[in-house]
Coordinates of C-alpha atoms in Angstrom, one line a residue:
M24 CA 59.3 38.3 105.6
A25 CA 59.9 34.5 106.6
G26 CA 56.7 33.4 108.1
G27 CA 54.6 31.5 105.6
T28 CA 54.9 27.7 105.7
D29 CA 58.7 27.1 106.3
A30 CA 58.5 29.2 108.7
I31 CA 60.8 27.6 111.2
A32 CA 59.6 28.4 115.7
V33 CA 61.6 28.8 119.0
T34 CA 59.3 26.8 120.6
G35 CA 61.9 26.0 123.5
L36 CA 64.7 28.1 125.3
G37 CA 68.1 26.3 128.2
L38 CA 70.0 28.5 129.9
V39 CA 73.1 26.9 132.1
T40 CA 75.2 30.0 132.0
P41 CA 76.8 32.5 134.0
A42 CA 73.2 34.5 134.7
G43 CA 71.8 31.6 136.5
I44 CA 69.9 28.0 135.9
G45 CA 67.2 28.5 133.9
V46 CA 65.6 31.0 130.8
E47 CA 63.2 33.3 134.0
E48 CA 67.1 33.4 136.3
N49 CA 68.9 34.6 133.9
W50 CA 67.1 37.4 131.6
E51 CA 65.8 38.3 135.4
R52 CA 70.4 38.7 135.6
V53 CA 71.2 40.0 132.7
L54 CA 68.2 43.0 132.3
T55 CA 69.9 44.1 135.4
G56 CA 73.0 44.9 133.5
R57 CA 74.8 43.5 136.6
S58 CA 78.3 41.3 135.5
C59 CA 79.2 38.4 136.4
A60 CA 82.1 38.3 137.5
T61 CA 84.5 37.3 139.5
R62 CA 87.3 36.0 141.1
D63 CA 88.4 32.5 140.2
D64 CA 91.1 30.5 142.3
T65 CA 92.0 28.5 139.9
L66 CA 93.2 31.4 138.3
G67 CA 95.4 31.5 140.4
G68 CA 98.8 33.1 139.5
L69 CA 97.8 34.7 135.8
S70 CA 97.6 38.2 135.2
A71 CA 93.5 37.7 134.8
D72 CA 92.4 36.0 137.5
F73 CA 89.0 36.0 137.6
S74 CA 86.7 34.6 135.1
C75 CA 82.5 34.1 134.6
R76 CA 81.1 30.6 136.4
V77 CA 78.4 28.9 136.4
P78 CA 77.0 29.6 140.0
G79 CA 76.5 26.5 142.2
F80 CA 75.9 23.9 140.0
D81 CA 75.9 20.5 140.8
A82 CA 76.5 18.2 138.3
Q83 CA 75.3 15.1 141.3
E84 CA 71.9 16.9 141.7
S85 CA 70.4 18.1 138.2
L86 CA 71.8 14.7 137.0
G87 CA 73.4 12.0 139.4
G88 CA 74.4 9.1 138.1
F89 CA 77.2 8.0 136.3
A90 CA 77.0 11.4 134.8
S91 CA 78.1 13.4 137.5
W92 CA 81.5 11.5 137.8
Q93 CA 82.3 9.7 133.8
L94 CA 81.2 13.1 132.3
E95 CA 82.9 16.5 131.4
R96 CA 82.2 20.2 132.8
F97 CA 80.9 21.2 129.1
V98 CA 78.4 17.7 128.3
Q99 CA 77.0 17.9 131.2
L100 CA 75.6 21.9 131.4
A101 CA 74.3 20.7 127.8
L102 CA 72.4 18.3 129.4
V103 CA 70.9 20.5 131.8
A104 CA 70.4 23.4 129.1
S105 CA 68.9 20.5 127.1
R106 CA 66.0 18.9 129.5
M107 CA 65.0 22.7 130.1
A108 CA 64.5 23.5 127.2
V109 CA 63.0 20.2 126.2
R110 CA 60.8 21.2 128.8
D111 CA 60.3 24.3 128.0
A112 CA 58.8 22.8 124.6
G113 CA 56.1 21.4 126.0
L114 CA 57.7 18.2 124.3
D115 CA 58.2 14.4 125.9
P116 CA 61.0 12.1 124.4
E117 CA 59.4 8.9 125.7
R118 CA 57.2 10.3 123.0
W119 CA 58.0 11.6 120.3
D120 CA 59.5 9.7 116.7
G121 CA 63.2 9.8 118.0
T122 CA 64.2 9.6 114.3
R123 CA 62.7 12.4 113.6
V124 CA 64.7 14.6 115.7
G125 CA 68.1 16.0 115.3
V126 CA 70.7 18.2 117.0
V127 CA 73.0 20.4 116.5
L128 CA 75.3 21.9 119.4
G129 CA 78.5 23.7 119.2
N130 CA 81.7 23.6 121.2
S131 CA 86.0 24.8 120.5
L132 CA 87.4 23.3 123.0
G133 CA 86.4 19.8 124.5
G134 CA 87.1 19.1 126.6
A135 CA 90.7 21.1 128.3
A136 CA 89.9 20.5 132.0
T137 CA 90.3 16.7 131.3
L138 CA 93.0 16.2 128.5
E139 CA 95.3 19.0 131.2
E140 CA 94.5 16.8 134.0
Q141 CA 94.7 13.1 132.3
Y142 CA 98.5 14.4 131.0
R143 CA 99.2 15.8 134.8
T144 CA 98.8 12.2 135.1
L145 CA 101.1 11.1 132.5
S146 CA 103.8 12.6 133.5
E147 CA 103.6 12.2 136.8
D148 CA 102.0 9.0 137.0
G149 CA 102.7 7.2 134.3
P150 CA 100.8 5.6 131.6
A151 CA 98.8 3.3 132.9
R152 CA 97.0 5.1 135.9
V153 CA 95.7 7.6 132.3
S154 CA 92.0 7.4 131.9
P155 CA 89.9 5.0 130.0
L156 CA 87.5 7.8 129.6
L157 CA 90.0 10.7 128.8
V158 CA 89.1 10.1 125.1
T159 CA 85.4 10.6 125.4
K160 CA 85.3 12.9 127.9
Y161 CA 87.6 14.9 125.8
M162 CA 86.0 14.4 122.3
P163 CA 83.4 17.9 121.3
N164 CA 81.8 15.8 119.5
M165 CA 80.1 13.5 122.1
L166 CA 78.2 17.2 123.4
A167 CA 75.5 15.9 120.2
G168 CA 76.3 12.6 121.0
Y169 CA 75.6 12.4 124.6
V170 CA 72.6 14.7 124.2
A171 CA 71.0 13.1 121.6
I172 CA 71.0 9.9 123.8
D173 CA 70.1 10.8 126.7
C174 CA 66.5 12.1 125.1
G175 CA 66.7 9.1 121.9
A176 CA 66.9 11.9 119.3
R177 CA 68.3 9.8 116.4
G178 CA 68.0 11.6 113.6
P179 CA 71.1 13.6 112.2
S180 CA 73.3 14.5 115.3
L181 CA 76.0 16.6 115.1
V182 CA 78.4 20.3 116.5
T183 CA 79.4 22.6 115.2
A184 CA 83.4 24.8 115.5
T185 CA 83.1 27.9 114.3
A186 CA 84.9 29.1 117.2
C187 CA 83.6 31.7 118.9
A188 CA 80.6 31.7 116.1
S189 CA 79.3 27.7 117.4
G190 CA 76.8 28.1 118.5
A191 CA 74.6 30.6 116.2
T192 CA 76.0 28.2 113.1
A193 CA 74.4 25.1 114.8
V194 CA 70.9 27.4 115.2
G195 CA 71.6 28.6 111.1
M196 CA 72.7 24.4 110.6
A197 CA 69.7 23.1 112.7
R198 CA 67.1 25.7 110.7
D199 CA 68.4 23.7 107.6
L200 CA 67.5 20.7 109.0
L201 CA 64.1 21.8 109.0
R202 CA 64.4 23.3 105.6
S203 CA 65.0 20.5 104.3
G204 CA 62.9 18.4 106.0
S205 CA 65.4 16.1 107.2
C206 CA 64.0 16.3 111.3
D207 CA 60.8 17.7 112.4
I208 CA 62.3 19.1 116.0
V209 CA 65.8 20.0 116.6
L210 CA 67.7 20.9 120.1
A211 CA 70.9 23.7 119.3
G212 CA 72.6 25.5 120.4
A213 CA 75.4 24.8 122.0
A214 CA 78.5 24.9 125.2
E215 CA 82.0 25.7 126.5
S216 CA 83.7 25.5 130.3
A217 CA 87.1 25.6 129.5
L218 CA 88.2 27.8 132.1
T219 CA 91.5 26.5 132.4
P220 CA 95.2 27.4 133.0
T221 CA 96.6 26.0 129.9
V222 CA 93.6 27.7 127.8
M223 CA 92.6 31.0 129.5
A224 CA 97.1 32.0 129.8
G225 CA 97.0 31.2 126.4
L226 CA 94.3 34.1 126.0
C227 CA 96.0 35.9 128.3
R228 CA 99.2 35.9 126.4
M229 CA 96.8 36.7 123.1
G230 CA 95.5 40.0 124.7
A231 CA 92.7 39.1 124.3
L232 CA 91.8 39.4 127.9
S233 CA 90.6 41.8 130.3
K234 CA 93.2 42.6 132.2
S235 CA 90.9 45.1 134.5
G236 CA 91.5 42.6 137.8
E237 CA 91.5 44.4 141.2
A238 CA 87.3 44.4 140.1
P239 CA 86.9 42.0 138.0
E240 CA 83.0 43.2 138.2
H241 CA 83.6 46.1 136.5
A242 CA 86.2 45.0 133.5
G243 CA 84.4 43.4 130.4
K244 CA 83.6 46.5 129.0
P245 CA 81.8 46.0 125.3
F246 CA 82.2 48.9 123.6
D247 CA 83.0 51.7 126.0
A248 CA 86.2 53.3 125.2
E249 CA 88.0 52.5 127.9
R250 CA 87.8 48.5 127.4
D251 CA 90.1 46.8 126.9
G252 CA 88.9 42.4 125.9
F253 CA 86.8 39.8 127.5
V254 CA 86.0 38.4 130.8
A255 CA 85.9 34.1 130.0
A256 CA 83.0 32.6 130.6
E257 CA 81.1 28.4 130.8
A258 CA 77.6 28.2 129.5
A259 CA 75.3 26.0 128.2
G260 CA 72.7 27.1 125.5
V261 CA 69.6 24.9 123.7
L262 CA 66.7 26.0 121.7
V263 CA 63.8 23.5 120.0
L264 CA 63.3 24.4 117.0
E265 CA 60.2 23.4 114.7
R266 CA 58.3 24.2 111.9
A267 CA 55.5 26.7 112.7
A268 CA 52.6 24.7 111.5
D269 CA 53.4 21.8 113.4
A270 CA 53.8 23.5 116.4
R271 CA 50.4 25.4 115.5
A272 CA 49.8 21.7 114.8
R273 CA 49.9 20.4 118.6
G274 CA 49.0 24.4 120.9
A275 CA 52.8 24.6 121.2
R276 CA 53.7 27.5 122.6
I277 CA 56.4 30.0 120.4
R278 CA 58.5 32.7 121.5
S279 CA 59.7 33.8 118.0
L280 CA 60.9 32.3 114.3
V281 CA 64.3 32.4 113.6
S282 CA 63.4 34.2 110.3
G283 CA 67.1 34.6 109.3
Y284 CA 70.1 32.6 108.4
A285 CA 73.0 33.1 106.6
A286 CA 77.4 32.9 107.6
S287 CA 80.2 34.0 105.7
S288 CA 84.4 33.9 106.1
D289 CA 86.4 35.8 106.1
A290 CA 89.4 35.0 104.9
H291 CA 92.4 37.4 106.3
H292 CA 93.2 36.7 109.5
A293 CA 93.9 34.2 111.9
T294 CA 92.4 35.8 115.2
A295 CA 91.6 39.3 114.2
P296 CA 88.0 40.3 111.8
A297 CA 88.7 41.7 108.3
P298 CA 89.6 45.2 109.2
G299 CA 86.6 47.2 107.3
G300 CA 84.3 44.3 108.6
E301 CA 83.6 43.4 105.5
G302 CA 82.9 39.3 106.3
I303 CA 80.1 39.7 108.6
E304 CA 78.2 42.8 107.0
R305 CA 77.8 39.8 104.4
A306 CA 76.7 37.2 107.1
L307 CA 74.7 39.7 108.2
R308 CA 73.1 41.4 105.1
A309 CA 72.4 38.3 104.0
A310 CA 69.7 37.2 106.2
L311 CA 68.4 40.2 106.7
A312 CA 68.2 39.0 103.1
D313 CA 67.4 35.3 103.5
A314 CA 64.4 37.0 106.6
G315 CA 62.7 38.9 104.2
A316 CA 63.5 41.4 105.8
A317 CA 65.9 45.2 105.3
P318 CA 67.9 46.8 107.6
S319 CA 65.3 49.6 108.4
E320 CA 63.4 47.5 110.1
V321 CA 65.6 46.2 112.6
R322 CA 65.1 47.3 116.1
H323 CA 67.0 45.6 118.0
V324 CA 70.7 44.2 117.6
N325 CA 72.6 41.9 119.4
A326 CA 76.1 41.7 119.4
H327 CA 79.2 40.0 119.4
G328 CA 80.9 42.4 121.7
T329 CA 83.6 41.5 123.0
A330 CA 84.9 44.2 124.4
T331 CA 88.1 43.6 122.6
P332 CA 89.5 47.3 121.4
M333 CA 89.0 45.8 117.8
N334 CA 86.2 43.7 117.1
D335 CA 84.2 46.4 118.7
L336 CA 85.5 49.2 116.8
V337 CA 84.9 46.9 113.6
E338 CA 81.6 45.1 114.4
G339 CA 80.1 48.6 115.7
T340 CA 81.1 50.5 112.9
M341 CA 79.7 47.5 110.0
L342 CA 76.2 47.8 112.1
G343 CA 76.6 51.6 112.0
R344 CA 76.4 50.9 108.0
V345 CA 73.6 48.2 108.2
V346 CA 71.0 49.4 110.5
G347 CA 72.6 52.6 111.3
R348 CA 70.5 54.4 115.1
G349 CA 67.5 52.8 113.8
A350 CA 68.5 49.7 116.7
A351 CA 68.9 49.5 120.2
V352 CA 71.9 47.9 120.7
T353 CA 73.8 46.0 123.5
S354 CA 76.6 43.1 124.6
T355 CA 75.3 40.6 126.8
K356 CA 78.6 39.4 127.5
G357 CA 79.1 42.4 129.8
V358 CA 76.7 40.6 132.1
T359 CA 77.8 37.2 131.1
G360 CA 80.8 36.9 130.0
H361 CA 82.5 35.7 127.4
A362 CA 81.6 32.1 126.8
L363 CA 83.7 31.7 123.0
A364 CA 81.8 28.2 121.4
A365 CA 78.7 28.3 123.9
A366 CA 78.0 32.9 122.8
G367 CA 76.3 32.8 119.9
A368 CA 73.7 30.6 121.5
I369 CA 72.5 31.9 125.0
E370 CA 72.8 35.4 122.7
A371 CA 69.7 34.1 121.1
A372 CA 68.3 32.9 123.1
Y373 CA 68.2 36.3 125.0
T374 CA 66.9 38.4 121.3
V375 CA 64.5 35.2 122.0
L376 CA 63.7 36.7 124.3
A377 CA 63.9 40.3 123.8
V378 CA 61.1 40.0 120.6
Q379 CA 59.1 38.6 123.2
H380 CA 58.8 40.9 126.1
G381 CA 59.5 43.0 124.4
V382 CA 62.8 44.3 126.1
V383 CA 66.2 44.7 125.0
P384 CA 68.9 44.2 127.8
P385 CA 71.6 47.1 128.7
T386 CA 75.0 46.7 128.5
A387 CA 77.6 45.4 131.8
N388 CA 79.7 48.4 131.8
L389 CA 78.8 50.3 129.0
K390 CA 79.6 54.3 131.2
N391 CA 81.9 56.1 128.3
P392 CA 80.2 54.6 125.0
D393 CA 83.5 54.9 121.9
P394 CA 82.5 58.0 120.2
A395 CA 84.1 56.7 117.4
L396 CA 80.6 53.6 116.4
E397 CA 77.4 55.8 115.4
L398 CA 75.4 53.2 116.9
D399 CA 71.8 53.6 120.4
L400 CA 73.8 52.2 122.4
V401 CA 71.9 50.9 125.7
A402 CA 73.1 50.8 129.2
G403 CA 72.5 51.7 132.5
E404 CA 68.5 49.8 132.7
P405 CA 66.2 47.5 130.3
R406 CA 64.5 49.3 126.7
R407 CA 61.1 48.3 126.3
A408 CA 60.3 48.6 122.3
R409 CA 58.8 46.3 120.2
V410 CA 61.2 45.0 118.6
D411 CA 59.2 42.6 115.2
V412 CA 62.9 41.8 114.4
A413 CA 65.6 40.8 115.7
V414 CA 68.6 40.3 115.3
S415 CA 72.4 38.7 116.9
T416 CA 75.8 38.8 115.5
S417 CA 78.2 35.7 115.7
L418 CA 81.5 36.1 115.1
G419 CA 84.8 33.9 115.4
F420 CA 88.1 33.0 115.1
G421 CA 89.4 31.9 111.8
G422 CA 87.1 34.3 109.9
H423 CA 83.6 32.8 110.9
N424 CA 80.9 35.0 110.9
A425 CA 77.4 34.2 111.2
A426 CA 73.8 36.1 112.1
L427 CA 70.5 35.2 112.9
V428 CA 67.4 36.7 112.5
F429 CA 64.6 36.9 114.6
T430 CA 61.1 38.1 114.3
A431 CA 57.7 38.3 116.3
A432 CA 55.7 35.4 115.7

């Protein structure tokens, strides 16, 4: 199993999600198995007028200055999460060699809120009133750009855009930068904040969102027989990755190791996963092989588990083939909602915490497990277990698949 000279360590975590601001607050909420979904006044008139937003996030208080009004919310969330992760890793940007520090973050929809707002301004007041900040607030690449500026990371910085697999893809690419010797430290993860009326209307029209609006906290039922779609969310998650040997040399705490990664494409359909799950299965088996781990060694899976009828059936059936009932399976989207591009990043962080603490979170709202799935689904309460090998799977529109393997340090 990967743990030698090329082992990559997770030394820092930063989480800004509907489950809270901070790693401890997130972990406590995820372990309760209670959904964060609430009514969303900005979505009035939509068939899904609820969402999972970050509670109590104040950009002025958290960031101050220009960042509180010149930056789009998805960048603000990422800045807070990245600073948190760097502190958690015991690193000081004032003292590191910035030329050896990289940033790889995932995003899909950029500054959708700004684009909608400025289109209204153009329509109502004319082009002279459009903000000069429109382009830089909208562009997805500014996520990595501003994080790099904030911490003085002058190595490679880039944004991955593999839809809902973006966060997992970013962690995998960051690991590869470390293995290649291109960087000594990489901030990896993702951020998304696109809970706008237009985006949400589009998701509603696709049939992706839950319609259980009478009780938002009971919407979003991953792997449940009565699932009918996901609850959309915003979030940011950042992991600090280093070579394990370097981390140990500076006396850093290692939360877990990123021991395997692989990606694949379905080449099947714009939004539907390949019906047999062959694409995500290829990614998962390749990631396990990369980690030197057998499927039978996997003790926990943090599944993509969107609570859409098709995803959960395809992914769940695939997991049954690969890991069977030997792994405790959960979907933390039942608590946090589906944070789109940020999902894979925050779920990677939760998987790291499960490995570190030996606890598997429950799947919120899972009352009636789909009988077609032969899985050990965790529901009701957290489960204590030794988790030496865990995986996190992510699937995205366009047929993007990514799998990460985390192992105990």
